[in-house]
XYZ file of C-alpha atoms in Angstrom:
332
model
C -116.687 -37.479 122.229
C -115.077 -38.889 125.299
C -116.095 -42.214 125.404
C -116.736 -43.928 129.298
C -116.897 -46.733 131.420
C -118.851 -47.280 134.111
C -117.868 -49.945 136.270
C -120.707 -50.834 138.905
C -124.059 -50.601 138.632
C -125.316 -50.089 142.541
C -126.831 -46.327 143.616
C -124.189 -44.318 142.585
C -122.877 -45.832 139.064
C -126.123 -45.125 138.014
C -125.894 -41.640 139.239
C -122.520 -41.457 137.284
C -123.907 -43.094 134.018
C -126.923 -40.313 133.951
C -124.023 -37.845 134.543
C -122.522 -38.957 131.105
C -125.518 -39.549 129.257
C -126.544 -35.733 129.276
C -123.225 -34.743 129.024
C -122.676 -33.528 124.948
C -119.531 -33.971 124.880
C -119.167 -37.494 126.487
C -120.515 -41.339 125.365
C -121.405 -44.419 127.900
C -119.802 -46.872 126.219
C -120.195 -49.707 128.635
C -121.110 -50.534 132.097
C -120.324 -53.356 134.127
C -121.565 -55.232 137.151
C -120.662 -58.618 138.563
C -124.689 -59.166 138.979
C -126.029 -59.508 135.852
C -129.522 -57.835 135.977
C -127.679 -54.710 137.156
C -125.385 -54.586 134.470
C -128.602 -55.279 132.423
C -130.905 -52.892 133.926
C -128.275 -49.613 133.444
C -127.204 -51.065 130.420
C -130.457 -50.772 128.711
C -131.356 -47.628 130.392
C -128.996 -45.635 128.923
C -128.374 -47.560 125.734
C -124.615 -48.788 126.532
C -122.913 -51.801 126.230
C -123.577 -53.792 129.190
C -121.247 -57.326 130.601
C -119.866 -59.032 134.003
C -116.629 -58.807 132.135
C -114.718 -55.888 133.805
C -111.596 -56.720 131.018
C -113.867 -55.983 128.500
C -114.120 -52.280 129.890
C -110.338 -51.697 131.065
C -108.720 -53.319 127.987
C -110.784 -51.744 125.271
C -108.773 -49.292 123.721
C -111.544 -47.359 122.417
C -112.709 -46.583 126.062
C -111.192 -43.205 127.033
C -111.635 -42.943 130.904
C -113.662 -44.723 133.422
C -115.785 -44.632 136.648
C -114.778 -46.661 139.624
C -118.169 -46.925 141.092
C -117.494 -50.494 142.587
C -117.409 -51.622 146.251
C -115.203 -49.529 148.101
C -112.359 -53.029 148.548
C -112.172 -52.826 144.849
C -111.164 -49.584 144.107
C -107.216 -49.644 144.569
C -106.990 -52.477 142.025
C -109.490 -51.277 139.341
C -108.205 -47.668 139.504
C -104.525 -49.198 138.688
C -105.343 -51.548 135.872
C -106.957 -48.318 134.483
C -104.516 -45.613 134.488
C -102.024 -48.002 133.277
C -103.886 -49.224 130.110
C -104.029 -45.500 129.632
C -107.187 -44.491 130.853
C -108.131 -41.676 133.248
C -110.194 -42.518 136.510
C -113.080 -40.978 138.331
C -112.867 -42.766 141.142
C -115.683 -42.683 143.960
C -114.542 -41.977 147.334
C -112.968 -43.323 149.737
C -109.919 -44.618 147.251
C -109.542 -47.453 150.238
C -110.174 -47.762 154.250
C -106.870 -48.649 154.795
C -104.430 -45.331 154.561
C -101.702 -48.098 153.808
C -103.371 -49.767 151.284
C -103.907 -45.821 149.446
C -99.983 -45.163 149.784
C -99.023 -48.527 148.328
C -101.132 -47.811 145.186
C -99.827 -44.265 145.112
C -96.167 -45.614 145.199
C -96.898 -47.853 142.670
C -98.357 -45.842 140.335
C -96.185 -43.200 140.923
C -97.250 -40.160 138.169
C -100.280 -41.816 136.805
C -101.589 -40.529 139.785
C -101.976 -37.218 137.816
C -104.878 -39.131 135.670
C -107.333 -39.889 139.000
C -109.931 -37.886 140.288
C -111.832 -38.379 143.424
C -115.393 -38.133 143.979
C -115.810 -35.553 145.888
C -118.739 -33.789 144.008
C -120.022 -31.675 146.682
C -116.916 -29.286 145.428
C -118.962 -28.836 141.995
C -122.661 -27.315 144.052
C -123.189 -24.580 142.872
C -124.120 -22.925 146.478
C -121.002 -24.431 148.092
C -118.768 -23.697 145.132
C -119.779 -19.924 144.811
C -119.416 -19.432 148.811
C -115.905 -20.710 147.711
C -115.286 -18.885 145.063
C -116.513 -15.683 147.050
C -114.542 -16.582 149.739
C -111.136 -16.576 147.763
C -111.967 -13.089 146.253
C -111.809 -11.501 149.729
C -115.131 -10.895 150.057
C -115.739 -11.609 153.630
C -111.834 -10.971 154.498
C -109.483 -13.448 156.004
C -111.785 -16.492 156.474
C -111.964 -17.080 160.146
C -114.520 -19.867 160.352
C -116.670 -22.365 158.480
C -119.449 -24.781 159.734
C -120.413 -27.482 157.991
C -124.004 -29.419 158.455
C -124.754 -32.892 157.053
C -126.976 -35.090 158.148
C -128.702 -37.970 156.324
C -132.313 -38.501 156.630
C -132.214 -41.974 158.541
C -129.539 -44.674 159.039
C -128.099 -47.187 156.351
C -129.018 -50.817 156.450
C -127.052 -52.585 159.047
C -125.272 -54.515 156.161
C -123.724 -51.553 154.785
C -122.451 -50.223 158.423
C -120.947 -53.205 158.722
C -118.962 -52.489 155.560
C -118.435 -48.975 155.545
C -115.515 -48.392 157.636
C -117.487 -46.503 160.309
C -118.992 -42.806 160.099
C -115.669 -40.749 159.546
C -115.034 -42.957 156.510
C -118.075 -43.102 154.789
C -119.981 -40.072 155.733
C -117.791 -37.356 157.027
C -114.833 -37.743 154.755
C -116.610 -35.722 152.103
C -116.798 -33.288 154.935
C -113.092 -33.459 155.640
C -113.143 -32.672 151.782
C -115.224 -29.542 151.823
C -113.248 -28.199 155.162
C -110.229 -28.477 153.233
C -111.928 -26.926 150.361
C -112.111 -24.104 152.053
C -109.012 -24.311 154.912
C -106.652 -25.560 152.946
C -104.180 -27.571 155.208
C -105.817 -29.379 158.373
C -102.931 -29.032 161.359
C -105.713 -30.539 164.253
C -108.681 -32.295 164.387
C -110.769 -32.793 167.415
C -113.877 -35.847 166.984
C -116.534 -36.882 169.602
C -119.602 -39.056 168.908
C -122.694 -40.596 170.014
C -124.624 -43.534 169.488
C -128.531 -42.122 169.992
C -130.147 -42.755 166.751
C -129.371 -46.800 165.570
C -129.034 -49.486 167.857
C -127.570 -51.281 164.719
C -124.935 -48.896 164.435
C -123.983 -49.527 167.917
C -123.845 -52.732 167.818
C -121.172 -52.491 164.794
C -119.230 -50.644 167.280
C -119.991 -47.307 165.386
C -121.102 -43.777 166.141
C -124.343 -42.338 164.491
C -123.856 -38.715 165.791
C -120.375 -36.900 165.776
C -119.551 -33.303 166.036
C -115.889 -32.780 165.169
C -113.563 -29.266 164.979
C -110.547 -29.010 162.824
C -107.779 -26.385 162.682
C -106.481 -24.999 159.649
C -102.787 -24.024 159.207
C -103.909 -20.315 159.506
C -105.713 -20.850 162.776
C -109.187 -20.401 161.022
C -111.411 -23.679 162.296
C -114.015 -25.795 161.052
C -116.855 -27.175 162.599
C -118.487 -30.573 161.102
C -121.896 -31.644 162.555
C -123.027 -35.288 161.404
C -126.232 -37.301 161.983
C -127.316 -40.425 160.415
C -131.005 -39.717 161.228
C -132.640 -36.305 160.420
C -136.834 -35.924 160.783
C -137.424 -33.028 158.503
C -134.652 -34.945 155.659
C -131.575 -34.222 153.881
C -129.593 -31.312 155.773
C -127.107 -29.734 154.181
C -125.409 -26.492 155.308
C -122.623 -24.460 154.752
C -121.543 -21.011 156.412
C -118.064 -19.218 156.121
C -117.448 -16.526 158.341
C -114.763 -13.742 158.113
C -113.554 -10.532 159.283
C -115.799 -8.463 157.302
C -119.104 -10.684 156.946
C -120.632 -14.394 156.522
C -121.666 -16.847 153.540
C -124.150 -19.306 153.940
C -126.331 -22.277 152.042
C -129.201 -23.437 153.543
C -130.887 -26.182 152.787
C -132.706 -26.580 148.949
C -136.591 -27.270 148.661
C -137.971 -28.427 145.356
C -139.693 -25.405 144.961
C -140.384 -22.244 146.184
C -144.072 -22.235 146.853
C -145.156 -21.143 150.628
C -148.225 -21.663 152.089
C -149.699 -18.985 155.010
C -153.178 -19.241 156.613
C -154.840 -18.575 159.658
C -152.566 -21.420 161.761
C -149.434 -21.527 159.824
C -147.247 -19.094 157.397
C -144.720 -19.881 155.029
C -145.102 -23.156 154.971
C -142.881 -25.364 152.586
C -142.610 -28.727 151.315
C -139.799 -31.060 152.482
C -136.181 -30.403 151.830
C -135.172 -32.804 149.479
C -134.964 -36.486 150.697
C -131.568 -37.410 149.670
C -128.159 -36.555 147.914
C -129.855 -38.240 144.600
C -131.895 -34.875 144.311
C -129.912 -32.592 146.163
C -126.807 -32.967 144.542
C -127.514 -34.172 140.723
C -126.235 -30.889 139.707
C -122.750 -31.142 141.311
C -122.417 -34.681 139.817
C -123.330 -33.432 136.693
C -120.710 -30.865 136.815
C -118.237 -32.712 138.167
C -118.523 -34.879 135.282
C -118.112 -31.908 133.332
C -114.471 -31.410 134.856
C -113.563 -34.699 134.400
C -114.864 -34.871 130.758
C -112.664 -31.287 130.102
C -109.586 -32.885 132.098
C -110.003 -35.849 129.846
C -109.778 -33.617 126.815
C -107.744 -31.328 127.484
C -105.194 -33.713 129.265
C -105.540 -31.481 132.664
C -105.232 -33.071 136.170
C -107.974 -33.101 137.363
C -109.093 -31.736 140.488
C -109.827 -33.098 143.983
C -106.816 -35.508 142.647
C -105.481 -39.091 144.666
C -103.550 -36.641 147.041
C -107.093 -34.992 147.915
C -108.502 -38.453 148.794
C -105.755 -39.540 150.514
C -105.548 -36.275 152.354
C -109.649 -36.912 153.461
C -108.467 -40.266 154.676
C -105.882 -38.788 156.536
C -108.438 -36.503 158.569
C -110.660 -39.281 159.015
C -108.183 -41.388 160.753
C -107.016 -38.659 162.727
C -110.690 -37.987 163.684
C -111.254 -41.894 165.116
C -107.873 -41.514 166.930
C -109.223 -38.632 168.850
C -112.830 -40.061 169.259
C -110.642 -42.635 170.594
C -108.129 -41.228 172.990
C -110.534 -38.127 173.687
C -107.692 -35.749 172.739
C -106.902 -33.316 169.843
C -105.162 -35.006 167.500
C -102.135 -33.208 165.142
C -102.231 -33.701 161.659
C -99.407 -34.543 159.009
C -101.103 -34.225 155.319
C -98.195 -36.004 153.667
């Protein structure tokens, strides 16, 4: 068994944590939180060992790998203390706002890079990952376009804008992972926004709606349409489009029951309300990878360089929202 640490206890550690608890091949050690009752409440749910001691995770030598799951500020420093007392790191994305910051820790950690993996676990949906999959076969021929969709069902609180790093950070970057996903290098990326849904968000000096197009090295583009506010809930869309047909994922319901009657036909229920339901497959097999990378001693893959590379785009997208121009790209 691969035994894990979770370290924070907010939304998504305890999306992790239910990750490893089904997993058979994998143990929750311990979790940790610097708020107590967190620590307690995920703790006790999944029948780990539970402290506001983050040592007590990264020193124990019985602890195999862990999940950075902390606030976003924290994530350079925990991920290093990890991989150096041996332990391989899921860490959740962004690795840092500052691109700076995310080279420093990659020069000082040098190789150990090899044992981080980034949480980008809209790689792992099933939908998006067979498109993918399909894609690279030649099934639709040279892949000429792809258009991504994501838009949340209403804004974050105003205390997390504030925090966030601003809609290219937070949101789109796992965008700028799934264009890459399927584009491989971004040469150009091209942003504008609005501010029409939050007047919170504007106030933070933010954007709440942003369309932006990026250019792959083989000329085939990507389209990435965001909202922070969506009436009918979580949309999520993917189509790739190529010389000899088209992909596509639409949306998921919960099930597949339609109504029809004398006013209405085919009537669903609501697509699902968040990525807490839409994607708890993907984190579940992401967590699969990064159990198998653990024990087979793979790299694991999206790697640092992936999040760094997200990071990269994301900057590159704010400089053109800025400047209004198309910005070029250097992956590095």
């Amino acid at each position: 068994m691969v035994r894990v640490g979770v370290i924070g206890c907010g939304r998504i550690g305890r999306v992790h944590a239910d990750a490893i608890a089904v997993h058979p091949r994998a143990e929750l050690a311990a979790v940790y939180d610097p708020v107590e009752q967190a620590a307690l409440e995920v703790g006790t749910q999944f029948g780990a060992a539970w402290g506001t001691d983050v040592d007590a995770i990264l020193t124990d030598p019985a602890i195999d790998a862990v999940v950075v799951a902390s606030p976003t500020p924290t994530h350079v420093d925990l991920l290093t203390r990890a991989v150096r007392e041996g332990k391989a790191v899921l860490c959740e994305k962004p690795i840092d706002l500052d691109l700076a910051r995310v080279d420093a820790c990659r020069a000082e950690i040098g190789a150990l890079t090899d044992r981080v993996m980034v949480g980008f676990n809209r790689r792992f949906d099933p939908s998006f990952r067979d498109i993918r999959t399909r894609v690279a076969a030649g099934e639709i021929g040279g892949l000429e376009q792809v258009v991504i969709i994501s838009r949340d069902p209403s804004p974050p609180p105003a205390g997390y804008v504030a925090t966030s790093g601003g809609l290219f950070r937070d949101m789109t970057i796992h965008d700028f992972d799934m264009a890459r996903f399927f584009l491989g290098e971004v040469v150009e990326v091209t942003a504008t926004g609005s501010t029409l849904v939050s007047e919170e968000i504007a106030a933070a000096g933010d954007i709440d709606g942003a369309v932006v197009v990026l250019r792959g090295a083989s000329g085939a583009l990507c389209s990435i349409t965001n909202s922070r506010r969506c009436a009918f809930g979580y949309d999520q869309r993917l189509e790739a489009f190529g010389e000899l047909g088209m992909l596509t994922a639409a949306n998921q319901l919960p099930t597949s029951v339609r109504f029809s009657g004398a006013t209405q036909t085919e009537v669903a229920a609501p697509y699902h309300n968040f990525f807490l339901d839409r994607y708890t497959p993907a984190y579940r097999a992401e967590m699969d990878h990064f159990v198998t990378a653990v024990e087979t001693g793979s790299v694991p893959s999206p790697g640092f360089g992936d999040g760094r590379a997200a990071l990269v785009l994301a900057e590159a997208a704010n400089e053109s929202l800025r400047t209004g121009s198309t910005v070029k790209v250097v992956e590095g």
